[in-house]
Amino acid sequence: MMHPEVDNDMEKLYYSRYFDEISALNSQLVNMQRELAKKNSELEKANQFKNQFLSMMVHDLRNPASAMLALSRLLMNDLSETTSDEQYSYLKHMNTSSEFMLEMLHELVEILEIESGEMKLDKESLDVVALIERNIAVNRVLADKKRIGIKFSYEARLPELMIDKHKFEQVLNNLVSNAIKFSHPDSEIEVHTFRENEEIVIAVIDYGVGIPEHEMDKLFKPFGKTSIKGTGGEKSTGLGLAISKAIVEAHKGELKANSSFGFGSEFTVHLPVGVA
């Protein structure tokens, strides 16, 4: 039989070793936390540098891109009757390419503002139905080129919303123009707005190409392009939906997507009623 004093010594030795192991692990954890904090700080600085670099680059590129767009339009108007079909096609390609480049540069500015937390909202009380009607009227020009109809229905006596008119027009334009882009010629797009409990819902529905289920997670990520192409060969920057989501969330709302590959897509904006 072991003496009680020996038992106590063994117990003390056991707890001493246990305490030493815990202390060593705790020290390792502290060192790892310090290293992680250092890496996070380095990543934050690198991200800030990246944003500053992109901001300068975008600023320097917007002026020549604008000049190219204006010049191509001028040449198309002035030389339309004196150039050959082949030469005119070159001018048209220059025009569409510079227009696309300028659109991407504008959207890069938006993304940089969002990432840096500098996006500001200039809210005012607005009639959302009138805002949608104006946006549809602008987009009918694109829709008519593909013989696509736009059907708009809305619930009567909807309350006005406190929203940033300019930025919310960006959201509407992105959703409606995307619906046109991915719809088949001679089809129809539906836009509905209604109240659902304490939210105003805006739904944009198309019956076009749809999005594969495994690519849905790309939709709201910057440059998160899916494999789907516009039915008229239209290009996409991959930034519009990411910007739209950020704008809607800045209004304390939510942007949702539902799609069935080959059958179309539905995007819904949910905005709370009465949020200042």
mmCIF file with all atom_site columns, C-alpha atoms in Angstrom, residues 168-256:
data_model
loop_
_atom_site.group_PDB
_atom_site.id
_atom_site.type_symbol
_atom_site.label_atom_id
_atom_site.label_alt_id
_atom_site.label_comp_id
_atom_site.label_asym_id
_atom_site.label_entity_id
_atom_site.label_seq_id
_atom_site.pdbx_PDB_ins_code
_atom_site.Cartn_x
_atom_site.Cartn_y
_atom_site.Cartn_z
_atom_site.occupancy
_atom_site.B_iso_or_equiv
_atom_site.pdbx_formal_charge
_atom_site.auth_seq_id
_atom_site.auth_comp_id
_atom_site.auth_asym_id
_atom_site.auth_atom_id
_atom_site.pdbx_PDB_model_num
ATOM 1  C CA . PHE A 1 168 ? -31.935 53.758 -56.404 1.00 0.00 ? 168 PHE A CA 1
ATOM 2  C CA . GLU A 1 169 ? -32.297 54.546 -60.102 1.00 0.00 ? 169 GLU A CA 1
ATOM 3  C CA . GLN A 1 170 ? -29.025 52.627 -60.525 1.00 0.00 ? 170 GLN A CA 1
ATOM 4  C CA . VAL A 1 171 ? -30.613 49.604 -58.863 1.00 0.00 ? 171 VAL A CA 1
ATOM 5  C CA . LEU A 1 172 ? -33.736 49.752 -61.018 1.00 0.00 ? 172 LEU A CA 1
ATOM 6  C CA . ASN A 1 173 ? -31.745 50.323 -64.194 1.00 0.00 ? 173 ASN A CA 1
ATOM 7  C CA . ASN A 1 174 ? -29.495 47.376 -63.448 1.00 0.00 ? 174 ASN A CA 1
ATOM 8  C CA . LEU A 1 175 ? -32.369 44.982 -62.749 1.00 0.00 ? 175 LEU A CA 1
ATOM 9  C CA . VAL A 1 176 ? -34.534 46.051 -65.707 1.00 0.00 ? 176 VAL A CA 1
ATOM 10 C CA . SER A 1 177 ? -31.653 46.243 -68.196 1.00 0.00 ? 177 SER A CA 1
ATOM 11 C CA . ASN A 1 178 ? -30.411 42.820 -67.045 1.00 0.00 ? 178 ASN A CA 1
ATOM 12 C CA . ALA A 1 179 ? -33.883 41.383 -67.596 1.00 0.00 ? 179 ALA A CA 1
ATOM 13 C CA . ILE A 1 180 ? -33.809 42.788 -71.141 1.00 0.00 ? 180 ILE A CA 1
ATOM 14 C CA . LYS A 1 181 ? -30.262 41.554 -71.694 1.00 0.00 ? 181 LYS A CA 1
ATOM 15 C CA . PHE A 1 182 ? -31.079 37.958 -70.783 1.00 0.00 ? 182 PHE A CA 1
ATOM 16 C CA . SER A 1 183 ? -34.570 37.772 -72.317 1.00 0.00 ? 183 SER A CA 1
ATOM 17 C CA . HIS A 1 184 ? -35.294 36.266 -75.701 1.00 0.00 ? 184 HIS A CA 1
ATOM 18 C CA . PRO A 1 185 ? -36.571 38.517 -78.508 1.00 0.00 ? 185 PRO A CA 1
ATOM 19 C CA . ASP A 1 186 ? -40.372 38.710 -78.779 1.00 0.00 ? 186 ASP A CA 1
ATOM 20 C CA . SER A 1 187 ? -40.824 37.940 -75.066 1.00 0.00 ? 187 SER A CA 1
ATOM 21 C CA . GLU A 1 188 ? -42.061 39.947 -72.087 1.00 0.00 ? 188 GLU A CA 1
ATOM 22 C CA . ILE A 1 189 ? -40.676 41.249 -68.801 1.00 0.00 ? 189 ILE A CA 1
ATOM 23 C CA . GLU A 1 190 ? -42.830 41.821 -65.746 1.00 0.00 ? 190 GLU A CA 1
ATOM 24 C CA . VAL A 1 191 ? -42.269 44.450 -63.068 1.00 0.00 ? 191 VAL A CA 1
ATOM 25 C CA . HIS A 1 192 ? -44.462 44.446 -59.972 1.00 0.00 ? 192 HIS A CA 1
ATOM 26 C CA . THR A 1 193 ? -44.432 46.568 -56.836 1.00 0.00 ? 193 THR A CA 1
ATOM 27 C CA . PHE A 1 194 ? -46.607 46.012 -53.796 1.00 0.00 ? 194 PHE A CA 1
ATOM 28 C CA . ARG A 1 195 ? -46.681 46.207 -50.022 1.00 0.00 ? 195 ARG A CA 1
ATOM 29 C CA . GLU A 1 196 ? -45.998 43.070 -48.007 1.00 0.00 ? 196 GLU A CA 1
ATOM 30 C CA . ASN A 1 197 ? -46.414 43.629 -44.264 1.00 0.00 ? 197 ASN A CA 1
ATOM 31 C CA . GLU A 1 198 ? -43.943 46.425 -43.408 1.00 0.00 ? 198 GLU A CA 1
ATOM 32 C CA . GLU A 1 199 ? -42.015 46.235 -46.682 1.00 0.00 ? 199 GLU A CA 1
ATOM 33 C CA . ILE A 1 200 ? -42.346 47.568 -50.193 1.00 0.00 ? 200 ILE A CA 1
ATOM 34 C CA . VAL A 1 201 ? -41.400 44.827 -52.651 1.00 0.00 ? 201 VAL A CA 1
ATOM 35 C CA . ILE A 1 202 ? -40.244 45.446 -56.217 1.00 0.00 ? 202 ILE A CA 1
ATOM 36 C CA . ALA A 1 203 ? -40.058 42.333 -58.402 1.00 0.00 ? 203 ALA A CA 1
ATOM 37 C CA . VAL A 1 204 ? -38.428 42.200 -61.844 1.00 0.00 ? 204 VAL A CA 1
ATOM 38 C CA . ILE A 1 205 ? -39.232 38.968 -63.686 1.00 0.00 ? 205 ILE A CA 1
ATOM 39 C CA . ASP A 1 206 ? -37.993 37.679 -67.011 1.00 0.00 ? 206 ASP A CA 1
ATOM 40 C CA . TYR A 1 207 ? -38.576 34.409 -68.874 1.00 0.00 ? 207 TYR A CA 1
ATOM 41 C CA . GLY A 1 208 ? -35.180 34.275 -70.498 1.00 0.00 ? 208 GLY A CA 1
ATOM 42 C CA . VAL A 1 209 ? -32.071 32.132 -70.214 1.00 0.00 ? 209 VAL A CA 1
ATOM 43 C CA . GLY A 1 210 ? -32.013 31.810 -66.422 1.00 0.00 ? 210 GLY A CA 1
ATOM 44 C CA . ILE A 1 211 ? -28.981 31.019 -64.262 1.00 0.00 ? 211 ILE A CA 1
ATOM 45 C CA . PRO A 1 212 ? -27.567 27.582 -63.380 1.00 0.00 ? 212 PRO A CA 1
ATOM 46 C CA . GLU A 1 213 ? -28.098 26.772 -59.700 1.00 0.00 ? 213 GLU A CA 1
ATOM 47 C CA . HIS A 1 214 ? -24.383 26.180 -59.045 1.00 0.00 ? 214 HIS A CA 1
ATOM 48 C CA . GLU A 1 215 ? -23.581 29.715 -60.276 1.00 0.00 ? 215 GLU A CA 1
ATOM 49 C CA . MET A 1 216 ? -26.122 31.598 -58.160 1.00 0.00 ? 216 MET A CA 1
ATOM 50 C CA . ASP A 1 217 ? -23.532 32.380 -55.480 1.00 0.00 ? 217 ASP A CA 1
ATOM 51 C CA . LYS A 1 218 ? -21.568 34.473 -58.029 1.00 0.00 ? 218 LYS A CA 1
ATOM 52 C CA . LEU A 1 219 ? -24.384 36.942 -58.628 1.00 0.00 ? 219 LEU A CA 1
ATOM 53 C CA . PHE A 1 220 ? -23.709 39.548 -55.962 1.00 0.00 ? 220 PHE A CA 1
ATOM 54 C CA . LYS A 1 221 ? -19.911 39.333 -55.889 1.00 0.00 ? 221 LYS A CA 1
ATOM 55 C CA . PRO A 1 222 ? -17.804 41.989 -57.662 1.00 0.00 ? 222 PRO A CA 1
ATOM 56 C CA . PHE A 1 223 ? -16.741 40.646 -61.076 1.00 0.00 ? 223 PHE A CA 1
ATOM 57 C CA . GLY A 1 224 ? -18.739 37.501 -60.295 1.00 0.00 ? 224 GLY A CA 1
ATOM 58 C CA . LYS A 1 225 ? -19.788 36.765 -63.851 1.00 0.00 ? 225 LYS A CA 1
ATOM 59 C CA . THR A 1 226 ? -21.814 33.668 -64.619 1.00 0.00 ? 226 THR A CA 1
ATOM 60 C CA . SER A 1 227 ? -21.479 31.631 -67.806 1.00 0.00 ? 227 SER A CA 1
ATOM 61 C CA . ILE A 1 228 ? -24.757 33.079 -69.113 1.00 0.00 ? 228 ILE A CA 1
ATOM 62 C CA . LYS A 1 229 ? -24.519 35.443 -72.097 1.00 0.00 ? 229 LYS A CA 1
ATOM 63 C CA . GLY A 1 230 ? -26.933 38.125 -73.231 1.00 0.00 ? 230 GLY A CA 1
ATOM 64 C CA . THR A 1 231 ? -29.328 36.921 -75.902 1.00 0.00 ? 231 THR A CA 1
ATOM 65 C CA . GLY A 1 232 ? -28.248 39.795 -78.155 1.00 0.00 ? 232 GLY A CA 1
ATOM 66 C CA . GLY A 1 233 ? -24.528 39.470 -77.486 1.00 0.00 ? 233 GLY A CA 1
ATOM 67 C CA . GLU A 1 234 ? -24.591 42.144 -74.765 1.00 0.00 ? 234 GLU A CA 1
ATOM 68 C CA . LYS A 1 235 ? -21.565 42.441 -72.477 1.00 0.00 ? 235 LYS A CA 1
ATOM 69 C CA . SER A 1 236 ? -21.550 42.579 -68.678 1.00 0.00 ? 236 SER A CA 1
ATOM 70 C CA . THR A 1 237 ? -19.043 44.165 -66.298 1.00 0.00 ? 237 THR A CA 1
ATOM 71 C CA . GLY A 1 238 ? -19.907 41.793 -63.453 1.00 0.00 ? 238 GLY A CA 1
ATOM 72 C CA . LEU A 1 239 ? -20.260 44.752 -61.087 1.00 0.00 ? 239 LEU A CA 1
ATOM 73 C CA . GLY A 1 240 ? -23.862 45.898 -61.424 1.00 0.00 ? 240 GLY A CA 1
ATOM 74 C CA . LEU A 1 241 ? -25.533 43.421 -59.063 1.00 0.00 ? 241 LEU A CA 1
ATOM 75 C CA . ALA A 1 242 ? -22.829 43.798 -56.404 1.00 0.00 ? 242 ALA A CA 1
ATOM 76 C CA . ILE A 1 243 ? -23.364 47.567 -56.477 1.00 0.00 ? 243 ILE A CA 1
ATOM 77 C CA . SER A 1 244 ? -27.152 47.168 -56.432 1.00 0.00 ? 244 SER A CA 1
ATOM 78 C CA . LYS A 1 245 ? -27.002 44.854 -53.423 1.00 0.00 ? 245 LYS A CA 1
ATOM 79 C CA . ALA A 1 246 ? -24.812 47.312 -51.505 1.00 0.00 ? 246 ALA A CA 1
ATOM 80 C CA . ILE A 1 247 ? -27.165 50.220 -52.313 1.00 0.00 ? 247 ILE A CA 1
ATOM 81 C CA . VAL A 1 248 ? -30.254 48.274 -51.230 1.00 0.00 ? 248 VAL A CA 1
ATOM 82 C CA . GLU A 1 249 ? -28.570 47.151 -47.995 1.00 0.00 ? 249 GLU A CA 1
ATOM 83 C CA . ALA A 1 250 ? -27.499 50.755 -47.305 1.00 0.00 ? 250 ALA A CA 1
ATOM 84 C CA . HIS A 1 251 ? -31.248 51.528 -47.379 1.00 0.00 ? 251 HIS A CA 1
ATOM 85 C CA . LYS A 1 252 ? -31.721 48.746 -44.754 1.00 0.00 ? 252 LYS A CA 1
ATOM 86 C CA . GLY A 1 253 ? -33.320 46.552 -47.395 1.00 0.00 ? 253 GLY A CA 1
ATOM 87 C CA . GLU A 1 254 ? -32.555 43.263 -49.101 1.00 0.00 ? 254 GLU A CA 1
ATOM 88 C CA . LEU A 1 255 ? -31.986 42.181 -52.701 1.00 0.00 ? 255 LEU A CA 1
ATOM 89 C CA . LYS A 1 256 ? -32.896 38.569 -53.481 1.00 0.00 ? 256 LYS A CA 1
#
